mmCIF file of C-alpha atoms and ligand atoms in Angstrom:
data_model
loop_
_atom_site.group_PDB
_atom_site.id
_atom_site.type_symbol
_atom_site.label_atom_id
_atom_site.label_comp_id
_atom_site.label_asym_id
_atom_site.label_seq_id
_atom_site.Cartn_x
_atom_site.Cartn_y
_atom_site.Cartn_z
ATOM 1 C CA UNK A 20 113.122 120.711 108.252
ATOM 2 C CA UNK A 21 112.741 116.740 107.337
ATOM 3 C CA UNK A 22 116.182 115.141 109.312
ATOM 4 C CA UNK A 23 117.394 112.019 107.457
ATOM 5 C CA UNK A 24 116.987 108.898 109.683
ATOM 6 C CA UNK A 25 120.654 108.966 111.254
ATOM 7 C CA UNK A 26 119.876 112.644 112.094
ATOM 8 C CA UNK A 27 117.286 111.481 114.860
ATOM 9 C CA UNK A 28 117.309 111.602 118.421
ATOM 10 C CA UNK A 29 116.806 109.141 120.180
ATOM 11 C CA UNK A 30 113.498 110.504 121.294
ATOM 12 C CA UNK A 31 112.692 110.410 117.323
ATOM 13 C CA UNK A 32 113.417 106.499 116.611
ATOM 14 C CA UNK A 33 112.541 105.898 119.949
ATOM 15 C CA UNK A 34 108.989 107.489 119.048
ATOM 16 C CA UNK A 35 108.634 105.564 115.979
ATOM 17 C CA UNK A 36 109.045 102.256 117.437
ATOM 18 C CA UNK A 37 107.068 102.973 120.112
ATOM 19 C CA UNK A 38 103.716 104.099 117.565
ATOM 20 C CA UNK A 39 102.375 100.539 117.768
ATOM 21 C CA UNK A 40 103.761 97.522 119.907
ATOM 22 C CA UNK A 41 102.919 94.149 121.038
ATOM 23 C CA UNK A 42 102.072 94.184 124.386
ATOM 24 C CA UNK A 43 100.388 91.017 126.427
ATOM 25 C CA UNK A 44 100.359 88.434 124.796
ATOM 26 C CA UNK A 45 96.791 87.048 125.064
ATOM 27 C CA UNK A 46 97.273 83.322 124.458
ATOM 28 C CA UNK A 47 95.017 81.228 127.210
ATOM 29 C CA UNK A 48 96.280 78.420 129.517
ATOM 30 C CA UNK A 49 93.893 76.458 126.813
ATOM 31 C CA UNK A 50 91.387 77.476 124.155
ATOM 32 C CA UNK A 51 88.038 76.360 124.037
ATOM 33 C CA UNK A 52 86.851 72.773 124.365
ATOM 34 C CA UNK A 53 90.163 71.787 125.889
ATOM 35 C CA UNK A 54 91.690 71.956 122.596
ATOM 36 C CA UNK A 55 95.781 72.414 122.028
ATOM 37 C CA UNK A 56 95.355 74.601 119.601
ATOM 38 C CA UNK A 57 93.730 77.284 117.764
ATOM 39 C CA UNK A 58 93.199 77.120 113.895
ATOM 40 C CA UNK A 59 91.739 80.478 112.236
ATOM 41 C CA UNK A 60 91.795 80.637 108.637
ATOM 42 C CA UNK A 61 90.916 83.630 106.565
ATOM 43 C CA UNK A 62 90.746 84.352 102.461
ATOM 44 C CA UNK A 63 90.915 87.762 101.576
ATOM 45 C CA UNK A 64 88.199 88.199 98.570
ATOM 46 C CA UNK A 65 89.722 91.203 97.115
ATOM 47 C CA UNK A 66 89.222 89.853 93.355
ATOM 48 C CA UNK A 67 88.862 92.755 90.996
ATOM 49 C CA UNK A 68 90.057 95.329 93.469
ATOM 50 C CA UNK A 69 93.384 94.628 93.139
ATOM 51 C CA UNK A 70 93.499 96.151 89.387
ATOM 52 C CA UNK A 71 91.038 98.709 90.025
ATOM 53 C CA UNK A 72 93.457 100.121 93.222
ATOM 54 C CA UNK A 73 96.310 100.721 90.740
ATOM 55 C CA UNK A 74 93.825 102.043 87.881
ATOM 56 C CA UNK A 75 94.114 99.242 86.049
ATOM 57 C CA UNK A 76 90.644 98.912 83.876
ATOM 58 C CA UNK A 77 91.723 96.244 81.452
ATOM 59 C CA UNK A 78 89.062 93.080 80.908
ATOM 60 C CA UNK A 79 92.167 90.895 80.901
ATOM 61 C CA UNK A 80 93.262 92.177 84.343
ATOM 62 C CA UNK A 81 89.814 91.994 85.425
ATOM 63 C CA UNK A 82 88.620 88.475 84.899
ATOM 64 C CA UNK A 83 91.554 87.148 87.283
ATOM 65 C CA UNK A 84 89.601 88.920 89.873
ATOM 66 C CA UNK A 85 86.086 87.594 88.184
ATOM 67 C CA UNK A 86 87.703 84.238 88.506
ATOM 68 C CA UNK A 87 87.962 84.330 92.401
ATOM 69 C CA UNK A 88 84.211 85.344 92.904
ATOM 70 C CA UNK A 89 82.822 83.441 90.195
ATOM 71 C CA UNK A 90 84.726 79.949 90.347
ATOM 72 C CA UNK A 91 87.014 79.583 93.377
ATOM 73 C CA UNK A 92 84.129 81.252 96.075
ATOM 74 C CA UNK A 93 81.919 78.892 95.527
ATOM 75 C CA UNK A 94 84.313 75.784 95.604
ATOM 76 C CA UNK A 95 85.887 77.125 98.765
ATOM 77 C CA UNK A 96 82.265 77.644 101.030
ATOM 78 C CA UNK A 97 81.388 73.933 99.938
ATOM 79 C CA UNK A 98 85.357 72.594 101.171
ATOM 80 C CA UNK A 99 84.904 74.726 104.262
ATOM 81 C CA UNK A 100 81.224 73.029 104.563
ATOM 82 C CA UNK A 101 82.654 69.774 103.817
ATOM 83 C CA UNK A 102 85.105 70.020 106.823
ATOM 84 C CA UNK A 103 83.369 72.205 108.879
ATOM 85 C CA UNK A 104 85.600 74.980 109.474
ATOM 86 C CA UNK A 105 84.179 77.684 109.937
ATOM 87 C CA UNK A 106 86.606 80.671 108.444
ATOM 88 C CA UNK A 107 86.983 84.808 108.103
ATOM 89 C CA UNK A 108 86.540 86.882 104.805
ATOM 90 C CA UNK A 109 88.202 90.145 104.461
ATOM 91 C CA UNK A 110 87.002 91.999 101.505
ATOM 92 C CA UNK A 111 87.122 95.578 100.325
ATOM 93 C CA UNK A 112 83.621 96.756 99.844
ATOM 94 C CA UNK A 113 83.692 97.512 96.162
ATOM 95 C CA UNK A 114 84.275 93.314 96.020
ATOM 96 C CA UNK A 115 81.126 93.013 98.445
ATOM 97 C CA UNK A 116 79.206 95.895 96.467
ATOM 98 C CA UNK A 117 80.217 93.614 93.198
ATOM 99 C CA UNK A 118 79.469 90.447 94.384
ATOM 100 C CA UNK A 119 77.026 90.237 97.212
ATOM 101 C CA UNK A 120 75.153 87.293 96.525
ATOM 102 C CA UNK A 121 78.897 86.124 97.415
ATOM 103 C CA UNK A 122 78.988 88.339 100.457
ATOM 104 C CA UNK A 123 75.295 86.196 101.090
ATOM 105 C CA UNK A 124 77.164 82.790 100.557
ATOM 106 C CA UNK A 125 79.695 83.518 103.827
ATOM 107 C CA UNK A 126 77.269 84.627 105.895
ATOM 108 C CA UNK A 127 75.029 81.373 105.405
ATOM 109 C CA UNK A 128 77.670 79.047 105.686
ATOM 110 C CA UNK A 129 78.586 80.333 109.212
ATOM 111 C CA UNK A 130 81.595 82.812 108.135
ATOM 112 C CA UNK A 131 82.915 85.815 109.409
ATOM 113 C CA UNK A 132 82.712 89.019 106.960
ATOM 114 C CA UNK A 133 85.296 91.664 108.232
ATOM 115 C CA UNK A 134 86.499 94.890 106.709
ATOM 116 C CA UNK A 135 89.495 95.154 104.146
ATOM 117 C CA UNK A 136 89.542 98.446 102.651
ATOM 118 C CA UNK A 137 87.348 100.513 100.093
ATOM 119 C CA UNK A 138 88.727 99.596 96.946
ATOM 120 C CA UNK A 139 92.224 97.630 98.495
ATOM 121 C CA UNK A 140 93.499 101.530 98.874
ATOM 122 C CA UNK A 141 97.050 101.867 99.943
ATOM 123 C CA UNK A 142 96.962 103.774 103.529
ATOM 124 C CA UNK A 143 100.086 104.759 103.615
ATOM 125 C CA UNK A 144 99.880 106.967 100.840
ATOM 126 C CA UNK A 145 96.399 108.487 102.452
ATOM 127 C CA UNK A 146 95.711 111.686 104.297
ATOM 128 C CA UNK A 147 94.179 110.607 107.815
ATOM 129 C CA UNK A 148 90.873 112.194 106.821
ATOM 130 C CA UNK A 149 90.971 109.892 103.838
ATOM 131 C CA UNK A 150 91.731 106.875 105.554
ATOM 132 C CA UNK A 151 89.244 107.226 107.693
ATOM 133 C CA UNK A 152 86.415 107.840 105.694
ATOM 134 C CA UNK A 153 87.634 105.221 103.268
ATOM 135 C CA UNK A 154 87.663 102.474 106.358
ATOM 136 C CA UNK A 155 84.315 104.107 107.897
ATOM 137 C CA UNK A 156 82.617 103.510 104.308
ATOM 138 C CA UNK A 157 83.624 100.598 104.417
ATOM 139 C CA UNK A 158 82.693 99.173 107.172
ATOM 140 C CA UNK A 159 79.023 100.707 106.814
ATOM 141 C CA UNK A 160 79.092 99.239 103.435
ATOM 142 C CA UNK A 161 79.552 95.406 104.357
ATOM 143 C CA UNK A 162 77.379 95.866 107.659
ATOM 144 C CA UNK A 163 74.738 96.589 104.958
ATOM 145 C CA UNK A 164 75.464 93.950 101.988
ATOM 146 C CA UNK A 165 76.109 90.886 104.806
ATOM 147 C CA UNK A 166 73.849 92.139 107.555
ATOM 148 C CA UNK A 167 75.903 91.510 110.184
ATOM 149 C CA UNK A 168 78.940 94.936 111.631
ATOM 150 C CA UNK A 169 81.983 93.282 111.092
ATOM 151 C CA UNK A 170 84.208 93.743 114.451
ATOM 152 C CA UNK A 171 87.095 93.166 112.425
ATOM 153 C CA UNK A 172 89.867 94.754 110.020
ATOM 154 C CA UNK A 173 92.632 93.421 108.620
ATOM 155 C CA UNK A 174 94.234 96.332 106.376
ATOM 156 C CA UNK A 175 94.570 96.109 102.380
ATOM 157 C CA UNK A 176 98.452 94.498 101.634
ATOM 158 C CA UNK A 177 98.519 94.895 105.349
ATOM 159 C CA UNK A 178 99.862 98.035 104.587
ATOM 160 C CA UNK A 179 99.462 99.815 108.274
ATOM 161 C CA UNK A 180 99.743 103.482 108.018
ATOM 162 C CA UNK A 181 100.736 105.809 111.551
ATOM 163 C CA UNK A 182 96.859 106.951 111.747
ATOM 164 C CA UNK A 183 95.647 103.074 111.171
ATOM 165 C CA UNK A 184 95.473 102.074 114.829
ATOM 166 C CA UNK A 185 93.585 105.081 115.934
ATOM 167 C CA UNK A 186 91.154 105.228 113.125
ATOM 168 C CA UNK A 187 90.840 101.118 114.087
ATOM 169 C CA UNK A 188 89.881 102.886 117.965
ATOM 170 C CA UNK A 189 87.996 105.653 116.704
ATOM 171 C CA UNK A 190 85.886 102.952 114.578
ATOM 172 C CA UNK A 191 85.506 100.730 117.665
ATOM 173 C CA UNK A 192 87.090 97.738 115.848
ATOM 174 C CA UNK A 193 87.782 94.571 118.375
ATOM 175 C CA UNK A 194 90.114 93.414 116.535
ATOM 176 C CA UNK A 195 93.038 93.790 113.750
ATOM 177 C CA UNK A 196 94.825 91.149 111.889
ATOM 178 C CA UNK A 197 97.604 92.882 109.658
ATOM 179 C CA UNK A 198 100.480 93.053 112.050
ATOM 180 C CA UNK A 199 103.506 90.503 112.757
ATOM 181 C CA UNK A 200 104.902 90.922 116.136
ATOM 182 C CA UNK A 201 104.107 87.777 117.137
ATOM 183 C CA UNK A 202 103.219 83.899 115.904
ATOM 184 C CA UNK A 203 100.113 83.950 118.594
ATOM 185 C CA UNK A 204 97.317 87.053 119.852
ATOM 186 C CA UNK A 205 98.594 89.717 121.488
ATOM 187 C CA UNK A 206 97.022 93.116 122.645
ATOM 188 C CA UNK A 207 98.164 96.360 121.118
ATOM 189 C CA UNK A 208 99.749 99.410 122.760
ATOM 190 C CA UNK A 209 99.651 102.752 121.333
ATOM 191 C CA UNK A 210 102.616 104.809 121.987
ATOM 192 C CA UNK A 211 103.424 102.298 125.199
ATOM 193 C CA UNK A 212 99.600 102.237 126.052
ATOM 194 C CA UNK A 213 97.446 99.437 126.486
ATOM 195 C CA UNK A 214 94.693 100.135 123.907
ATOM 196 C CA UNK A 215 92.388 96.789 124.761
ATOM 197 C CA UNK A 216 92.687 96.068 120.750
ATOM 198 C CA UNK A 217 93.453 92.198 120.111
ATOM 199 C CA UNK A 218 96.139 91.194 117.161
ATOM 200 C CA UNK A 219 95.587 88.440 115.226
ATOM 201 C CA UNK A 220 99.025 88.091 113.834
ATOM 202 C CA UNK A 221 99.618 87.196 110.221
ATOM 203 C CA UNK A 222 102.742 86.453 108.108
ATOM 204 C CA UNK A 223 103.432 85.948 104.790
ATOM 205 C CA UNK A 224 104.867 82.707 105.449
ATOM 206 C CA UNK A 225 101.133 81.879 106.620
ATOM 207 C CA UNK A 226 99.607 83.549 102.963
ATOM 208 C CA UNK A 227 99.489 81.838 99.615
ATOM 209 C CA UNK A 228 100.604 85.212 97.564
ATOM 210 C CA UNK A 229 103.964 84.581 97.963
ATOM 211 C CA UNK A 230 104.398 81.301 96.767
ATOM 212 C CA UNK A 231 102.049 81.228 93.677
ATOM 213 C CA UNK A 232 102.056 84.870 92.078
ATOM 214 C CA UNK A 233 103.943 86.079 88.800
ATOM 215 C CA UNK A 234 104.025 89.404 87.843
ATOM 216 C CA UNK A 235 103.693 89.171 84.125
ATOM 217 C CA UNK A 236 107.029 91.277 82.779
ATOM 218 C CA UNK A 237 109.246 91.160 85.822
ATOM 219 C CA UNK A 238 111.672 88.209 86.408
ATOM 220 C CA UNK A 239 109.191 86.933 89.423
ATOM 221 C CA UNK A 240 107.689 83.204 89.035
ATOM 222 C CA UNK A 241 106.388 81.215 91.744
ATOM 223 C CA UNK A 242 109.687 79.243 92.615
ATOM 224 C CA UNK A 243 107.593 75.879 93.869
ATOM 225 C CA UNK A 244 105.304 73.671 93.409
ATOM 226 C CA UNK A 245 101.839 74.279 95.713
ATOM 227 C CA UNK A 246 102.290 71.107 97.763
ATOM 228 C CA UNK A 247 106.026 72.275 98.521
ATOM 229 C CA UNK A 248 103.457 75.038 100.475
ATOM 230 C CA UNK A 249 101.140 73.255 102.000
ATOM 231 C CA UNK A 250 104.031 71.001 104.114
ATOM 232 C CA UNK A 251 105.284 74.800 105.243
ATOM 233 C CA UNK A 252 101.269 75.324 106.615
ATOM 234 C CA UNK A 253 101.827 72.225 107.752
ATOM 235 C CA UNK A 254 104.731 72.889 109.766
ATOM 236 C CA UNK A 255 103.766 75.972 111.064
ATOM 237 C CA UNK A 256 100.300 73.743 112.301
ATOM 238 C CA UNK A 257 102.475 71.460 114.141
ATOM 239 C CA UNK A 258 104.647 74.059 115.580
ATOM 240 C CA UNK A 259 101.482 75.973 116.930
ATOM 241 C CA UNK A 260 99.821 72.697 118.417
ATOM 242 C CA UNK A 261 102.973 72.030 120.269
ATOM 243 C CA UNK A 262 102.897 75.681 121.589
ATOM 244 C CA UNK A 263 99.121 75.969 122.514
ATOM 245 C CA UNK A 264 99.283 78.710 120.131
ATOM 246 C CA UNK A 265 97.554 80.181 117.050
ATOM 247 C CA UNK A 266 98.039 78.629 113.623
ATOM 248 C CA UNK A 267 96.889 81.466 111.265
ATOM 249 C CA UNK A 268 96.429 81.449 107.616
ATOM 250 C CA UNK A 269 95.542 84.078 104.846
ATOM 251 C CA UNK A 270 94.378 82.733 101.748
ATOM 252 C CA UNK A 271 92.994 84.185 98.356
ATOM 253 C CA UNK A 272 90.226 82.923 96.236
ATOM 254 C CA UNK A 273 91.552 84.350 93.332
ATOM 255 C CA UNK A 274 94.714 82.610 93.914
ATOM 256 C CA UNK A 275 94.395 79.634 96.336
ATOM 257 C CA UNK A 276 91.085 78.567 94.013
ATOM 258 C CA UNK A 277 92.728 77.154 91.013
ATOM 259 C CA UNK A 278 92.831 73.077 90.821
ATOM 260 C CA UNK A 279 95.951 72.547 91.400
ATOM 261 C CA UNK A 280 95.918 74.655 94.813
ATOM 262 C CA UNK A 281 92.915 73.597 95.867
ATOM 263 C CA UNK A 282 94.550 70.415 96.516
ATOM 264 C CA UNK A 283 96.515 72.267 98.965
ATOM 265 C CA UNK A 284 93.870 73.362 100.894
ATOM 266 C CA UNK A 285 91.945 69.890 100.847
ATOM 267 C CA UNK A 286 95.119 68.622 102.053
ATOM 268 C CA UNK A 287 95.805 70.850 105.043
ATOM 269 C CA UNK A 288 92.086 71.027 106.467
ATOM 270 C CA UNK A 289 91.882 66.947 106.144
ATOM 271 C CA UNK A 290 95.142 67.111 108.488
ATOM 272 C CA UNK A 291 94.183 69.403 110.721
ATOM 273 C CA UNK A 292 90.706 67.620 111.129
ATOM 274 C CA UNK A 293 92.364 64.419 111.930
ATOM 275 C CA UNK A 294 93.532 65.700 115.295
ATOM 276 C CA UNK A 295 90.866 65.874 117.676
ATOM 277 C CA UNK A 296 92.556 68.489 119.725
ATOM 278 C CA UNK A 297 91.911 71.762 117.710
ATOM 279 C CA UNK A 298 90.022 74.309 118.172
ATOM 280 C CA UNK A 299 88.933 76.123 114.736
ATOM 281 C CA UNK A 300 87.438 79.605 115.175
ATOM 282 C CA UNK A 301 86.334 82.825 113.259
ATOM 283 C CA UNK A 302 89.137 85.462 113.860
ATOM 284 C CA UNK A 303 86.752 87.601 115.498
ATOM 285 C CA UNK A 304 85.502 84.370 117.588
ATOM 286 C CA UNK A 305 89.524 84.520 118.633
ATOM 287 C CA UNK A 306 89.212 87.986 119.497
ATOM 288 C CA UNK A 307 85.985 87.524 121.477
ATOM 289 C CA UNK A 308 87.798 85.061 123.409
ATOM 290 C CA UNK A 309 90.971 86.656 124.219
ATOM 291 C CA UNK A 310 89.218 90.521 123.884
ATOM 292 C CA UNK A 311 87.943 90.497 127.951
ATOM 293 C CA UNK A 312 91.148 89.851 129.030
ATOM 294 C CA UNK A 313 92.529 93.235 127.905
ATOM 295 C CA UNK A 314 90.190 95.377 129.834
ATOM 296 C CA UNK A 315 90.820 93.335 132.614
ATOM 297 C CA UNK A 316 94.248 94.581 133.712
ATOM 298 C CA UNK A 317 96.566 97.202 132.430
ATOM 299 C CA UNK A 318 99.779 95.220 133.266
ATOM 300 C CA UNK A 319 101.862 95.606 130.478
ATOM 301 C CA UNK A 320 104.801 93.216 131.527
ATOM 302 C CA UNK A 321 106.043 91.018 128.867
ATOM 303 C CA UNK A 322 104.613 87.219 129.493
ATOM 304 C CA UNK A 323 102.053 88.585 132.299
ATOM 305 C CA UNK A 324 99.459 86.334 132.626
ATOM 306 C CA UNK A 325 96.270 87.230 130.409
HETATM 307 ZN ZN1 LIG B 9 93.839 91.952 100.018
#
């Protein structure tokens, strides 16, 4: 018999919480190089998948997603060049399987290529077995088209199912980057267990779909104008630096790579790159930092040393 929610006992909500936690957090007494800070920026190139998840087969729908592979790719590996960031690409491996010479283009310009679905699925409306096999095609798929077997996942939507963090174990993953219980890294416990898996927090205060999407016949416009966003990255920077934390940021080519946004992004790596105290990193160059720590100890104390 299914209980409503203020049927459970405590046991039951207690259970639910306890799935998957933040445990250590995993921040160093300083990152690399001496630097303050710790800037890892990511675009997930999801492009046509987004339609195709939902069944949507229309050309119109389409060539938004043709638009981030075909224009705003390209214009974001020559910024990233330009400043010398080096950044992570999540992208479902339909988008790889549909665009690899774009898949090619990350590798060569020093970028990460980590795992983000088969087709941008929804796991929480998956079977287990699906999920699984979805995430294990997946990630056999882009070790293929880019070469290199990504360490990472970040989940499509972020949409983190109760199986996701095993499957992420039983794949061997290093790292995840779809969860928000913290601004900075921390390590993740399953069911109150240390599980030596790093998170790479995100937020959706840190991710350009909020600000700039419309959904065509809903009342939903973007409510700013893009440089109202980038003095929010901005702050966020700032607040990380001061914190010798993580400033994190999820982008999307499809949406950050129109000329008007692009400014935005221009804007926030020339600011970052004016401090000389920064430390910008691949998220699974984050995780390879902060990912020997975990094995190290299994003190689970809040604020332990990592
Ligand atoms: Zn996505």
């Amino acid at each position: 018999m299914t209980q409503e929610p203020w049927q459970w006992d405590e046991p039951t909500w207690r259970g639910h919480v306890d799935r998957v936690r933040a445990g250590r957090s995993l921040t160093p007494q300083q990152w690399p190089d001496g630097a303050k800070v710790a800037v890892a920026i990511s675009f997930d190139s999801d492009h046509e998948t987004i339609p195709l998840r939902d069944g949507e087969t229309s050309p119109g729908k389409l060539a938004q997603g043709e638009y981030g592979s075909r224009v705003a790719a390209p214009k974001i590996v020559r910024m990233l060049a330009q400043y010398d960031v080096p950044a992570s690409f999540y992208m479902p491996a339909v988008s790889a399987l549909l665009h690899p010479d774009e898949v090619e283009s990350y590798v060569d310009g020093g970028h990460e290529v980590a795992v983000h679905g088969w087709i941008h699925e929804r796991n929480m409306l998956l079977s287990r077995a699906d999920e699984l096999d979805l995430t294990g095609r997946a990630l056999d798929t882009l070790e293929k088209v880019a070469g290199v077997r990504p360490t990472g996942i970040r989940t499509p939507s972020w949409d983190f199912s109760d199986n996701t963090l095993d499957i992420i174990r039983e794949l061997g993953f290093a790292y995840d980057s779809s969860l928000m219980g913290d601004d900075d890294p921390y390590e993740l416990l399953a069911d109150g267990q240390p599980t030596g898996v790093v998170e790479i927090p995100v937020e959706w205060i840190r991710d350009d779909a909020p600000y700039f999407m419309m959904e065509r016949y809903g009342g939903l416009r973007p409510y700013m104008p893009p440089r109202s966003a980038l003095q929010i990255w901005l702050d966020e920077f700032e607040a990380a630096r001061e914190e010798g934390g993580l400033f994190q940021l999820t982008l999307h080519p499809h949406i950050i790579g129109h000329r008007s946004r692009l400014v935005v992004l221009r804007a926030l790596l020339e600011r970052i790159r004016a401090h000389d105290d920064v430390w910008f990193a691949t998220h699974a160059q984050v995780a390879d930092l902060l990912r020997p720590a975990t094995t190290a100890t299994t003190d689970t104390t809040p604020g332990a040393p990592a």
